[in-house]
Amino acid sequence: MSPVLVLGTVAIDSVETPFGRKKAVLGGSASYAAYSASFFAPVRLVACVGSDFPERYTRVLRERPIDTAGLERVPHERTFRWRGRYGADLGEATTLATHLNVLERFNPNIPLDYLDTPCVFLANIDPVIQERVLNHLKPRWVVLDSMNYWIQHKRKDLLRVAKRADLVVLNDAEARGLAQEASLVHAARRLKKFGLKRLIIKKGEHGALLFEDDKFFLAPAYPQPATVDPTGCGDAFAGGLTGFLASQKKITRRLLRRSVIAGSVMASFTIEDFGLKRLRRLTHAEIRNRLTEFHDLIRC
Ligand code: AMP
């Protein structure tokens, strides 16, 4: 089983959903992605935090097979902080505040023993940092995620690094924004014209579309009745998908489709509680059961 290198944010989040508020909890794209991927493959984390980052949060990451040698603690800096709110439908988050802090000057120091990692997940972070990390590596397979913040602020940089990924994961609004196209089908085709190799468009509770070689594969989302906090669902989806791919000897078209289902299953658990709470108590048996349930759901 190959390890996965996960680059992204390790953050301090404050979140409001219709089910409650949580202040200063462990979050960030890399935390969710690493946690989720670690159920399928060992993870090598590349991220940075400030001196205000609680040591107990590092211990939470180490509860799983996540190597934190690449988690840099920068003195006299503050950790990346994000504040968001979800409305009644728990659809898209409204970002109330983004404080880049330590991220503004982050120049990742990749541990030497990470350099040969075959599978890489460039989770949501400044695309310039994604590119910098990719320049040091020679991976077999690269998955990339981003979000509206970077599409608005660094679209050109994002398109440049996205072309180097084997698979780009975006939600529907992000795909439309990056392609500057209203129709999802046209957006997918336009992004392919820009040079993106493969694309997954997440449609929240309506599932995800995989676009490859001008063909679409549609996977539904797990019908989840117990939703509490959607924060990190996208990261858990892409992290789980990448971990699943890393656990395979070869990546085939069929396994790529299966990875979408593995990602959906991990997202469906993440949403069941605040922050990383549900993933922290998740078991492999629960994942296996839900994968079986999911396959039954789409069999006809
Ligand atoms: P998701 O719900 O999967 O889109 O991801 C939520 C996580 O993304 C939160 O834990 C945030 O800390 C993190 N996040 C929010 N904004 C950004 C950003 N601009 N860049 C990187 N990570 C972010």
PDB file of C-alpha atoms and ligand atoms in Angstrom:
ATOM      1  CA  MET A   1       0.000   0.000   0.000  1.00  0.00           C
ATOM      2  CA  SER A   2       1.553   3.329  -1.072  1.00  0.00           C
ATOM      3  CA  PRO A   3       1.517   6.344   1.216  1.00  0.00           C
ATOM      4  CA  VAL A   4      -0.254   9.569   0.283  1.00  0.00           C
ATOM      5  CA  LEU A   5       1.275  12.998   0.651  1.00  0.00           C
ATOM      6  CA  VAL A   6      -1.361  15.531   1.700  1.00  0.00           C
ATOM      7  CA  LEU A   7      -0.641  19.252   1.376  1.00  0.00           C
ATOM      8  CA  GLY A   8      -3.196  21.757   2.637  1.00  0.00           C
ATOM      9  CA  THR A   9      -4.270  23.904   5.548  1.00  0.00           C
ATOM     10  CA  VAL A  10      -4.264  22.901   9.202  1.00  0.00           C
ATOM     11  CA  ALA A  11      -6.585  25.488  10.661  1.00  0.00           C
ATOM     12  CA  ILE A  12      -8.411  26.779  13.673  1.00  0.00           C
ATOM     13  CA  ASP A  13     -12.071  26.961  12.624  1.00  0.00           C
ATOM     14  CA  SER A  14     -15.167  28.579  14.109  1.00  0.00           C
ATOM     15  CA  VAL A  15     -18.346  27.165  12.634  1.00  0.00           C
ATOM     16  CA  GLU A  16     -22.087  27.794  12.939  1.00  0.00           C
ATOM     17  CA  THR A  17     -24.687  25.349  11.670  1.00  0.00           C
ATOM     18  CA  PRO A  18     -28.406  25.063  12.535  1.00  0.00           C
ATOM     19  CA  PHE A  19     -27.311  22.450  15.115  1.00  0.00           C
ATOM     20  CA  GLY A  20     -24.888  24.602  17.086  1.00  0.00           C
ATOM     21  CA  ARG A  21     -21.714  26.662  17.153  1.00  0.00           C
ATOM     22  CA  LYS A  22     -18.137  25.528  17.684  1.00  0.00           C
ATOM     23  CA  LYS A  23     -15.321  27.981  18.377  1.00  0.00           C
ATOM     24  CA  ALA A  24     -11.610  27.447  17.692  1.00  0.00           C
ATOM     25  CA  VAL A  25     -11.806  23.778  16.727  1.00  0.00           C
ATOM     26  CA  LEU A  26      -9.220  21.844  14.712  1.00  0.00           C
ATOM     27  CA  GLY A  27     -10.003  22.173  11.010  1.00  0.00           C
ATOM     28  CA  GLY A  28      -8.362  22.860   7.676  1.00  0.00           C
ATOM     29  CA  SER A  29      -8.400  21.088   4.347  1.00  0.00           C
ATOM     30  CA  ALA A  30      -5.315  18.982   5.171  1.00  0.00           C
ATOM     31  CA  SER A  31      -6.641  17.866   8.581  1.00  0.00           C
ATOM     32  CA  TYR A  32      -9.886  16.487   7.116  1.00  0.00           C
ATOM     33  CA  ALA A  33      -8.195  15.065   4.025  1.00  0.00           C
ATOM     34  CA  ALA A  34      -5.385  13.400   5.976  1.00  0.00           C
ATOM     35  CA  TYR A  35      -7.796  11.901   8.501  1.00  0.00           C
ATOM     36  CA  SER A  36     -10.021  10.524   5.760  1.00  0.00           C
ATOM     37  CA  ALA A  37      -7.167   9.204   3.566  1.00  0.00           C
ATOM     38  CA  SER A  38      -5.543   7.502   6.551  1.00  0.00           C
ATOM     39  CA  PHE A  39      -8.324   4.884   6.623  1.00  0.00           C
ATOM     40  CA  PHE A  40      -6.995   3.605   3.272  1.00  0.00           C
ATOM     41  CA  ALA A  41      -3.258   4.417   3.259  1.00  0.00           C
ATOM     42  CA  PRO A  42      -0.587   5.949   5.512  1.00  0.00           C
ATOM     43  CA  VAL A  43      -0.402   9.725   5.178  1.00  0.00           C
ATOM     44  CA  ARG A  44       2.510  12.177   5.024  1.00  0.00           C
ATOM     45  CA  LEU A  45       1.302  15.633   5.972  1.00  0.00           C
ATOM     46  CA  VAL A  46       2.729  18.917   4.625  1.00  0.00           C
ATOM     47  CA  ALA A  47       1.255  22.002   6.293  1.00  0.00           C
ATOM     48  CA  CYS A  48       2.123  24.801   8.682  1.00  0.00           C
ATOM     49  CA  VAL A  49       0.694  26.277  11.871  1.00  0.00           C
ATOM     50  CA  GLY A  50       1.594  29.186  14.136  1.00  0.00           C
ATOM     51  CA  SER A  51       2.789  29.248  17.729  1.00  0.00           C
ATOM     52  CA  ASP A  52      -0.844  29.589  18.898  1.00  0.00           C
ATOM     53  CA  PHE A  53      -1.677  26.085  17.606  1.00  0.00           C
ATOM     54  CA  PRO A  54      -2.637  23.859  20.557  1.00  0.00           C
ATOM     55  CA  GLU A  55      -0.342  20.859  20.982  1.00  0.00           C
ATOM     56  CA  ARG A  56      -3.399  18.701  21.698  1.00  0.00           C
ATOM     57  CA  TYR A  57      -4.543  19.246  18.090  1.00  0.00           C
ATOM     58  CA  THR A  58      -1.252  17.785  16.805  1.00  0.00           C
ATOM     59  CA  ARG A  59      -1.969  14.770  19.016  1.00  0.00           C
ATOM     60  CA  VAL A  60      -5.410  14.428  17.359  1.00  0.00           C
ATOM     61  CA  LEU A  61      -3.704  14.167  13.965  1.00  0.00           C
ATOM     62  CA  ARG A  62      -1.285  11.584  15.336  1.00  0.00           C
ATOM     63  CA  GLU A  63      -4.146   9.357  16.512  1.00  0.00           C
ATOM     64  CA  ARG A  64      -4.203   8.091  12.913  1.00  0.00           C
ATOM     65  CA  PRO A  65      -1.307   6.840  10.753  1.00  0.00           C
ATOM     66  CA  ILE A  66      -0.462  10.431   9.811  1.00  0.00           C
ATOM     67  CA  ASP A  67       3.216  11.385   9.719  1.00  0.00           C
ATOM     68  CA  THR A  68       3.441  14.970  11.027  1.00  0.00           C
ATOM     69  CA  ALA A  69       7.178  15.488  10.323  1.00  0.00           C
ATOM     70  CA  GLY A  70       6.068  17.859   7.528  1.00  0.00           C
ATOM     71  CA  LEU A  71       3.805  19.915   9.825  1.00  0.00           C
ATOM     72  CA  GLU A  72       5.838  23.049  10.425  1.00  0.00           C
ATOM     73  CA  ARG A  73       5.263  25.187  13.517  1.00  0.00           C
ATOM     74  CA  VAL A  74       6.320  28.770  12.747  1.00  0.00           C
ATOM     75  CA  PRO A  75       7.265  30.880  15.785  1.00  0.00           C
ATOM     76  CA  HIS A  76       5.690  34.335  16.222  1.00  0.00           C
ATOM     77  CA  GLU A  77       2.983  33.602  13.629  1.00  0.00           C
ATOM     78  CA  ARG A  78      -0.684  32.826  14.010  1.00  0.00           C
ATOM     79  CA  THR A  79      -2.368  29.739  12.572  1.00  0.00           C
ATOM     80  CA  PHE A  80      -4.624  30.038   9.495  1.00  0.00           C
ATOM     81  CA  ARG A  81      -8.159  30.742  10.770  1.00  0.00           C
ATOM     82  CA  TRP A  82     -11.476  30.322   9.038  1.00  0.00           C
ATOM     83  CA  ARG A  83     -14.965  31.281  10.243  1.00  0.00           C
ATOM     84  CA  GLY A  84     -18.009  29.989   8.389  1.00  0.00           C
ATOM     85  CA  ARG A  85     -21.754  29.530   8.640  1.00  0.00           C
ATOM     86  CA  TYR A  86     -24.122  26.974   7.117  1.00  0.00           C
ATOM     87  CA  GLY A  87     -27.807  27.775   6.520  1.00  0.00           C
ATOM     88  CA  ALA A  88     -30.826  25.515   7.011  1.00  0.00           C
ATOM     89  CA  ASP A  89     -30.179  23.417   3.898  1.00  0.00           C
ATOM     90  CA  LEU A  90     -26.536  22.807   4.942  1.00  0.00           C
ATOM     91  CA  GLY A  91     -25.565  23.503   1.338  1.00  0.00           C
ATOM     92  CA  GLU A  92     -22.663  25.824   0.697  1.00  0.00           C
ATOM     93  CA  ALA A  93     -20.807  27.543   3.575  1.00  0.00           C
ATOM     94  CA  THR A  94     -20.853  31.298   3.844  1.00  0.00           C
ATOM     95  CA  THR A  95     -17.310  32.360   4.689  1.00  0.00           C
ATOM     96  CA  LEU A  96     -17.468  35.008   7.411  1.00  0.00           C
ATOM     97  CA  ALA A  97     -13.694  35.452   7.774  1.00  0.00           C
ATOM     98  CA  THR A  98     -10.479  34.061   6.317  1.00  0.00           C
ATOM     99  CA  HIS A  99      -7.239  34.975   8.108  1.00  0.00           C
ATOM    100  CA  LEU A 100      -4.320  33.587   6.126  1.00  0.00           C
ATOM    101  CA  ASN A 101      -1.782  34.456   8.878  1.00  0.00           C
ATOM    102  CA  VAL A 102       1.090  31.944   8.691  1.00  0.00           C
ATOM    103  CA  LEU A 103      -0.013  30.912   5.190  1.00  0.00           C
ATOM    104  CA  GLU A 104       1.025  34.272   3.720  1.00  0.00           C
ATOM    105  CA  ARG A 105       4.708  33.348   3.904  1.00  0.00           C
ATOM    106  CA  PHE A 106       4.471  29.548   3.818  1.00  0.00           C
ATOM    107  CA  ASN A 107       7.330  27.988   1.861  1.00  0.00           C
ATOM    108  CA  PRO A 108       6.978  24.266   2.573  1.00  0.00           C
ATOM    109  CA  ASN A 109       9.971  22.336   3.796  1.00  0.00           C
ATOM    110  CA  ILE A 110       9.273  18.852   2.500  1.00  0.00           C
ATOM    111  CA  PRO A 111      10.989  16.124   4.552  1.00  0.00           C
ATOM    112  CA  LEU A 112      13.465  14.190   2.368  1.00  0.00           C
ATOM    113  CA  ASP A 113      11.735  10.863   2.940  1.00  0.00           C
ATOM    114  CA  TYR A 114       8.484  12.328   1.533  1.00  0.00           C
ATOM    115  CA  LEU A 115      10.005  13.119  -1.874  1.00  0.00           C
ATOM    116  CA  ASP A 116       9.305   9.730  -3.458  1.00  0.00           C
ATOM    117  CA  THR A 117       5.615   9.603  -2.402  1.00  0.00           C
ATOM    118  CA  PRO A 118       3.760   8.125  -5.403  1.00  0.00           C
ATOM    119  CA  CYS A 119       0.323   9.562  -4.657  1.00  0.00           C
ATOM    120  CA  VAL A 120      -0.226  13.237  -3.837  1.00  0.00           C
ATOM    121  CA  PHE A 121      -3.283  15.162  -2.747  1.00  0.00           C
ATOM    122  CA  LEU A 122      -2.932  18.928  -3.154  1.00  0.00           C
ATOM    123  CA  ALA A 123      -5.805  19.936  -0.895  1.00  0.00           C
ATOM    124  CA  ASN A 124      -7.287  23.397  -0.822  1.00  0.00           C
ATOM    125  CA  ILE A 125      -4.548  26.009  -0.246  1.00  0.00           C
ATOM    126  CA  ASP A 126      -2.915  28.822  -2.244  1.00  0.00           C
ATOM    127  CA  PRO A 127      -2.266  27.356  -5.752  1.00  0.00           C
ATOM    128  CA  VAL A 128       1.218  28.909  -5.746  1.00  0.00           C
ATOM    129  CA  ILE A 129       2.042  26.710  -2.738  1.00  0.00           C
ATOM    130  CA  GLN A 130       0.470  23.690  -4.479  1.00  0.00           C
ATOM    131  CA  GLU A 131       2.747  24.283  -7.462  1.00  0.00           C
ATOM    132  CA  ARG A 132       5.839  24.812  -5.293  1.00  0.00           C
ATOM    133  CA  VAL A 133       5.309  21.452  -3.589  1.00  0.00           C
ATOM    134  CA  LEU A 134       4.587  19.664  -6.856  1.00  0.00           C
ATOM    135  CA  ASN A 135       7.870  21.009  -8.296  1.00  0.00           C
ATOM    136  CA  HIS A 136       9.774  18.978  -5.681  1.00  0.00           C
ATOM    137  CA  LEU A 137       7.986  15.681  -6.365  1.00  0.00           C
ATOM    138  CA  LYS A 138       7.703  13.092  -9.124  1.00  0.00           C
ATOM    139  CA  PRO A 139       4.415  11.407  -8.234  1.00  0.00           C
ATOM    140  CA  ARG A 140       2.531   8.809 -10.255  1.00  0.00           C
ATOM    141  CA  TRP A 141      -0.834  10.303  -9.429  1.00  0.00           C
ATOM    142  CA  VAL A 142      -1.892  13.806  -8.334  1.00  0.00           C
ATOM    143  CA  VAL A 143      -5.332  14.916  -7.132  1.00  0.00           C
ATOM    144  CA  LEU A 144      -6.021  18.627  -6.685  1.00  0.00           C
ATOM    145  CA  ASP A 145      -8.792  20.483  -4.854  1.00  0.00           C
ATOM    146  CA  SER A 146      -9.482  24.202  -4.596  1.00  0.00           C
ATOM    147  CA  MET A 147     -12.244  26.626  -3.690  1.00  0.00           C
ATOM    148  CA  ASN A 148     -13.936  29.892  -4.677  1.00  0.00           C
ATOM    149  CA  TYR A 149     -11.488  31.970  -2.596  1.00  0.00           C
ATOM    150  CA  TRP A 150      -8.536  30.903  -4.788  1.00  0.00           C
ATOM    151  CA  ILE A 151     -10.613  30.991  -8.003  1.00  0.00           C
ATOM    152  CA  GLN A 152     -11.355  34.649  -7.239  1.00  0.00           C
ATOM    153  CA  HIS A 153      -7.872  35.626  -6.085  1.00  0.00           C
ATOM    154  CA  LYS A 154      -5.487  33.405  -8.094  1.00  0.00           C
ATOM    155  CA  ARG A 155      -7.356  31.950 -11.096  1.00  0.00           C
ATOM    156  CA  LYS A 156      -4.351  31.937 -13.462  1.00  0.00           C
ATOM    157  CA  ASP A 157      -2.051  30.255 -10.921  1.00  0.00           C
ATOM    158  CA  LEU A 158      -4.760  27.725 -10.168  1.00  0.00           C
ATOM    159  CA  LEU A 159      -5.312  26.843 -13.841  1.00  0.00           C
ATOM    160  CA  ARG A 160      -1.568  26.389 -14.320  1.00  0.00           C
ATOM    161  CA  VAL A 161      -1.191  23.867 -11.478  1.00  0.00           C
ATOM    162  CA  ALA A 162      -4.566  22.183 -12.188  1.00  0.00           C
ATOM    163  CA  LYS A 163      -3.264  21.163 -15.643  1.00  0.00           C
ATOM    164  CA  ARG A 164      -0.514  19.162 -13.944  1.00  0.00           C
ATOM    165  CA  ALA A 165      -2.961  17.151 -11.813  1.00  0.00           C
ATOM    166  CA  ASP A 166      -4.345  13.787 -12.951  1.00  0.00           C
ATOM    167  CA  LEU A 167      -7.663  14.605 -11.323  1.00  0.00           C
ATOM    168  CA  VAL A 168      -9.178  17.932 -10.240  1.00  0.00           C
ATOM    169  CA  VAL A 169     -12.012  17.972  -7.690  1.00  0.00           C
ATOM    170  CA  LEU A 170     -14.358  20.974  -7.536  1.00  0.00           C
ATOM    171  CA  ASN A 171     -17.916  21.606  -6.461  1.00  0.00           C
ATOM    172  CA  ASP A 172     -20.451  22.768  -9.063  1.00  0.00           C
ATOM    173  CA  ALA A 173     -20.146  26.485  -8.238  1.00  0.00           C
ATOM    174  CA  GLU A 174     -16.353  26.275  -8.309  1.00  0.00           C
ATOM    175  CA  ALA A 175     -16.352  24.444 -11.669  1.00  0.00           C
ATOM    176  CA  ARG A 176     -18.644  27.113 -13.127  1.00  0.00           C
ATOM    177  CA  GLY A 177     -16.470  29.876 -11.635  1.00  0.00           C
ATOM    178  CA  LEU A 178     -13.178  28.443 -12.867  1.00  0.00           C
ATOM    179  CA  ALA A 179     -14.544  27.737 -16.361  1.00  0.00           C
ATOM    180  CA  GLN A 180     -16.617  30.944 -16.451  1.00  0.00           C
ATOM    181  CA  GLU A 181     -19.500  28.887 -17.867  1.00  0.00           C
ATOM    182  CA  ALA A 182     -23.051  28.629 -16.491  1.00  0.00           C
ATOM    183  CA  SER A 183     -23.830  25.096 -17.678  1.00  0.00           C
ATOM    184  CA  LEU A 184     -22.030  22.312 -15.822  1.00  0.00           C
ATOM    185  CA  VAL A 185     -21.553  20.204 -18.956  1.00  0.00           C
ATOM    186  CA  HIS A 186     -20.088  23.160 -20.825  1.00  0.00           C
ATOM    187  CA  ALA A 187     -17.951  24.019 -17.789  1.00  0.00           C
ATOM    188  CA  ALA A 188     -16.511  20.477 -17.723  1.00  0.00           C
ATOM    189  CA  ARG A 189     -15.745  20.593 -21.459  1.00  0.00           C
ATOM    190  CA  ARG A 190     -14.214  24.063 -21.205  1.00  0.00           C
ATOM    191  CA  LEU A 191     -11.965  22.998 -18.326  1.00  0.00           C
ATOM    192  CA  LYS A 192     -10.834  20.060 -20.416  1.00  0.00           C
ATOM    193  CA  LYS A 193     -10.011  22.486 -23.248  1.00  0.00           C
ATOM    194  CA  PHE A 194      -7.959  24.526 -20.768  1.00  0.00           C
ATOM    195  CA  GLY A 195      -5.866  21.356 -20.283  1.00  0.00           C
ATOM    196  CA  LEU A 196      -7.380  19.655 -17.203  1.00  0.00           C
ATOM    197  CA  LYS A 197      -7.044  15.865 -17.596  1.00  0.00           C
ATOM    198  CA  ARG A 198      -9.934  14.597 -15.475  1.00  0.00           C
ATOM    199  CA  LEU A 199     -12.501  16.369 -13.362  1.00  0.00           C
ATOM    200  CA  ILE A 200     -14.878  15.506 -10.549  1.00  0.00           C
ATOM    201  CA  ILE A 201     -17.734  17.934  -9.993  1.00  0.00           C
ATOM    202  CA  LYS A 202     -19.338  17.519  -6.546  1.00  0.00           C
ATOM    203  CA  LYS A 203     -23.005  18.357  -6.346  1.00  0.00           C
ATOM    204  CA  GLY A 204     -23.525  18.088  -2.574  1.00  0.00           C
ATOM    205  CA  GLU A 205     -26.457  15.870  -1.660  1.00  0.00           C
ATOM    206  CA  HIS A 206     -26.996  15.190  -5.387  1.00  0.00           C
ATOM    207  CA  GLY A 207     -23.761  13.245  -5.743  1.00  0.00           C
ATOM    208  CA  ALA A 208     -20.716  13.714  -7.930  1.00  0.00           C
ATOM    209  CA  LEU A 209     -19.912  13.683 -11.651  1.00  0.00           C
ATOM    210  CA  LEU A 210     -16.648  12.232 -12.909  1.00  0.00           C
ATOM    211  CA  PHE A 211     -15.695  13.639 -16.312  1.00  0.00           C
ATOM    212  CA  GLU A 212     -13.093  11.662 -18.214  1.00  0.00           C
ATOM    213  CA  ASP A 213     -12.435  11.320 -21.968  1.00  0.00           C
ATOM    214  CA  ASP A 214     -15.623  13.249 -22.764  1.00  0.00           C
ATOM    215  CA  LYS A 215     -17.684  10.735 -20.750  1.00  0.00           C
ATOM    216  CA  PHE A 216     -19.566  11.341 -17.518  1.00  0.00           C
ATOM    217  CA  PHE A 217     -19.936   8.901 -14.621  1.00  0.00           C
ATOM    218  CA  LEU A 218     -22.548   9.860 -12.064  1.00  0.00           C
ATOM    219  CA  ALA A 219     -22.407   8.625  -8.453  1.00  0.00           C
ATOM    220  CA  PRO A 220     -25.201   9.565  -6.052  1.00  0.00           C
ATOM    221  CA  ALA A 221     -24.496  10.905  -2.565  1.00  0.00           C
ATOM    222  CA  TYR A 222     -25.276   8.604   0.363  1.00  0.00           C
ATOM    223  CA  PRO A 223     -28.775   9.591   1.585  1.00  0.00           C
ATOM    224  CA  GLN A 224     -27.672  10.848   4.962  1.00  0.00           C
ATOM    225  CA  PRO A 225     -30.455  11.678   7.420  1.00  0.00           C
ATOM    226  CA  ALA A 226     -28.147  12.638  10.337  1.00  0.00           C
ATOM    227  CA  THR A 227     -26.430  15.799   9.113  1.00  0.00           C
ATOM    228  CA  VAL A 228     -24.880  18.095  11.722  1.00  0.00           C
ATOM    229  CA  ASP A 229     -21.867  19.938  10.263  1.00  0.00           C
ATOM    230  CA  PRO A 230     -20.773  19.777   6.597  1.00  0.00           C
ATOM    231  CA  THR A 231     -17.376  21.421   7.272  1.00  0.00           C
ATOM    232  CA  GLY A 232     -14.603  19.360   5.731  1.00  0.00           C
ATOM    233  CA  CYS A 233     -16.912  17.109   3.713  1.00  0.00           C
ATOM    234  CA  GLY A 234     -15.240  18.131   0.457  1.00  0.00           C
ATOM    235  CA  ASP A 235     -11.795  17.500   1.920  1.00  0.00           C
ATOM    236  CA  ALA A 236     -12.838  14.157   3.401  1.00  0.00           C
ATOM    237  CA  PHE A 237     -14.334  13.209   0.013  1.00  0.00           C
ATOM    238  CA  ALA A 238     -11.153  13.991  -1.929  1.00  0.00           C
ATOM    239  CA  GLY A 239      -8.844  12.667   0.803  1.00  0.00           C
ATOM    240  CA  GLY A 240     -10.763   9.380   0.996  1.00  0.00           C
ATOM    241  CA  LEU A 241     -10.789   9.096  -2.794  1.00  0.00           C
ATOM    242  CA  THR A 242      -7.001   9.680  -2.993  1.00  0.00           C
ATOM    243  CA  GLY A 243      -6.319   7.250  -0.125  1.00  0.00           C
ATOM    244  CA  PHE A 244      -8.423   4.628  -1.878  1.00  0.00           C
ATOM    245  CA  LEU A 245      -6.454   5.123  -5.121  1.00  0.00           C
ATOM    246  CA  ALA A 246      -3.145   4.904  -3.231  1.00  0.00           C
ATOM    247  CA  SER A 247      -4.227   1.547  -1.796  1.00  0.00           C
ATOM    248  CA  GLN A 248      -4.616   0.052  -5.306  1.00  0.00           C
ATOM    249  CA  LYS A 249      -1.798  -1.519  -7.342  1.00  0.00           C
ATOM    250  CA  LYS A 250      -2.921   0.164 -10.567  1.00  0.00           C
ATOM    251  CA  ILE A 251      -5.415   2.952 -11.237  1.00  0.00           C
ATOM    252  CA  THR A 252      -7.964   1.777 -13.789  1.00  0.00           C
ATOM    253  CA  ARG A 253     -11.119   3.477 -15.057  1.00  0.00           C
ATOM    254  CA  ARG A 254     -13.215   1.133 -12.890  1.00  0.00           C
ATOM    255  CA  LEU A 255     -11.179   1.849  -9.747  1.00  0.00           C
ATOM    256  CA  LEU A 256     -11.409   5.551 -10.419  1.00  0.00           C
ATOM    257  CA  ARG A 257     -15.204   5.222 -10.409  1.00  0.00           C
ATOM    258  CA  ARG A 258     -15.021   3.194  -7.210  1.00  0.00           C
ATOM    259  CA  SER A 259     -12.845   5.872  -5.624  1.00  0.00           C
ATOM    260  CA  VAL A 260     -15.704   8.356  -6.080  1.00  0.00           C
ATOM    261  CA  ILE A 261     -17.881   6.053  -3.989  1.00  0.00           C
ATOM    262  CA  ALA A 262     -15.170   5.642  -1.330  1.00  0.00           C
ATOM    263  CA  GLY A 263     -14.918   9.443  -1.160  1.00  0.00           C
ATOM    264  CA  SER A 264     -18.692   9.834  -0.865  1.00  0.00           C
ATOM    265  CA  VAL A 265     -18.782   7.330   1.990  1.00  0.00           C
ATOM    266  CA  MET A 266     -16.091   9.238   3.902  1.00  0.00           C
ATOM    267  CA  ALA A 267     -17.922  12.543   3.340  1.00  0.00           C
ATOM    268  CA  SER A 268     -21.163  10.961   4.573  1.00  0.00           C
ATOM    269  CA  PHE A 269     -19.519  10.123   7.919  1.00  0.00           C
ATOM    270  CA  THR A 270     -17.820  13.505   8.291  1.00  0.00           C
ATOM    271  CA  ILE A 271     -21.139  15.364   8.160  1.00  0.00           C
ATOM    272  CA  GLU A 272     -22.587  13.373  11.092  1.00  0.00           C
ATOM    273  CA  ASP A 273     -20.871  15.420  13.813  1.00  0.00           C
ATOM    274  CA  PHE A 274     -18.951  18.669  14.349  1.00  0.00           C
ATOM    275  CA  GLY A 275     -15.401  18.979  13.076  1.00  0.00           C
ATOM    276  CA  LEU A 276     -13.362  15.778  13.083  1.00  0.00           C
ATOM    277  CA  LYS A 277     -15.452  14.180  15.853  1.00  0.00           C
ATOM    278  CA  ARG A 278     -17.107  11.515  13.700  1.00  0.00           C
ATOM    279  CA  LEU A 279     -13.922  10.573  11.842  1.00  0.00           C
ATOM    280  CA  ARG A 280     -12.110  10.218  15.181  1.00  0.00           C
ATOM    281  CA  ARG A 281     -14.450   7.471  16.321  1.00  0.00           C
ATOM    282  CA  LEU A 282     -14.944   5.870  12.893  1.00  0.00           C
ATOM    283  CA  THR A 283     -14.033   2.197  12.413  1.00  0.00           C
ATOM    284  CA  HIS A 284     -13.021   0.202   9.346  1.00  0.00           C
ATOM    285  CA  ALA A 285     -16.059  -2.052   9.903  1.00  0.00           C
ATOM    286  CA  GLU A 286     -18.379   0.973   9.633  1.00  0.00           C
ATOM    287  CA  ILE A 287     -16.693   2.008   6.383  1.00  0.00           C
ATOM    288  CA  ARG A 288     -17.036  -1.509   4.969  1.00  0.00           C
ATOM    289  CA  ASN A 289     -20.735  -1.658   5.908  1.00  0.00           C
ATOM    290  CA  ARG A 290     -21.506   1.699   4.358  1.00  0.00           C
ATOM    291  CA  LEU A 291     -19.607   0.812   1.181  1.00  0.00           C
ATOM    292  CA  THR A 292     -21.774  -2.308   0.880  1.00  0.00           C
ATOM    293  CA  GLU A 293     -24.914  -0.257   1.526  1.00  0.00           C
ATOM    294  CA  PHE A 294     -23.778   2.230  -1.108  1.00  0.00           C
ATOM    295  CA  HIS A 295     -23.165  -0.442  -3.738  1.00  0.00           C
ATOM    296  CA  ASP A 296     -26.676  -1.868  -3.064  1.00  0.00           C
ATOM    297  CA  LEU A 297     -28.067   1.632  -3.472  1.00  0.00           C
ATOM    298  CA  ILE A 298     -26.828   1.969  -7.040  1.00  0.00           C
ATOM    299  CA  ARG A 299     -27.329  -1.612  -8.221  1.00  0.00           C
ATOM    300  CA  CYS A 300     -30.250  -2.090 -10.592  1.00  0.00           C
TER     301      CYS A 300
HETATM  302  P1  AMP B   1     -14.751  22.046   2.983  1.00  0.00           P
HETATM  303  O1  AMP B   1     -15.928  22.122   3.881  1.00  0.00           O
HETATM  304  O2  AMP B   1     -14.382  20.643   2.621  1.00  0.00           O
HETATM  305  O3  AMP B   1     -14.818  22.937   1.803  1.00  0.00           O
HETATM  306  O4  AMP B   1     -13.490  22.592   3.808  1.00  0.00           O
HETATM  307  C1  AMP B   1     -13.590  23.304   5.007  1.00  0.00           C
HETATM  308  C2  AMP B   1     -12.192  23.555   5.540  1.00  0.00           C
HETATM  309  O5  AMP B   1     -11.464  24.341   4.607  1.00  0.00           O
HETATM  310  C3  AMP B   1     -12.214  24.312   6.855  1.00  0.00           C
HETATM  311  O6  AMP B   1     -11.743  23.473   7.876  1.00  0.00           O
HETATM  312  C4  AMP B   1     -11.316  25.525   6.624  1.00  0.00           C
HETATM  313  O7  AMP B   1     -10.354  25.692   7.631  1.00  0.00           O
HETATM  314  C5  AMP B   1     -10.643  25.275   5.302  1.00  0.00           C
HETATM  315  N1  AMP B   1     -10.578  26.487   4.463  1.00  0.00           N
HETATM  316  C6  AMP B   1     -11.491  27.489   4.395  1.00  0.00           C
HETATM  317  N2  AMP B   1     -11.097  28.450   3.538  1.00  0.00           N
HETATM  318  C7  AMP B   1      -9.911  28.033   3.015  1.00  0.00           C
HETATM  319  C8  AMP B   1      -8.993  28.572   2.054  1.00  0.00           C
HETATM  320  N3  AMP B   1      -9.227  29.754   1.438  1.00  0.00           N
HETATM  321  N4  AMP B   1      -7.880  27.856   1.755  1.00  0.00           N
HETATM  322  C9  AMP B   1      -7.655  26.666   2.344  1.00  0.00           C
HETATM  323  N5  AMP B   1      -8.445  26.098   3.272  1.00  0.00           N
HETATM  324  C10 AMP B   1      -9.579  26.768   3.608  1.00  0.00           C
END
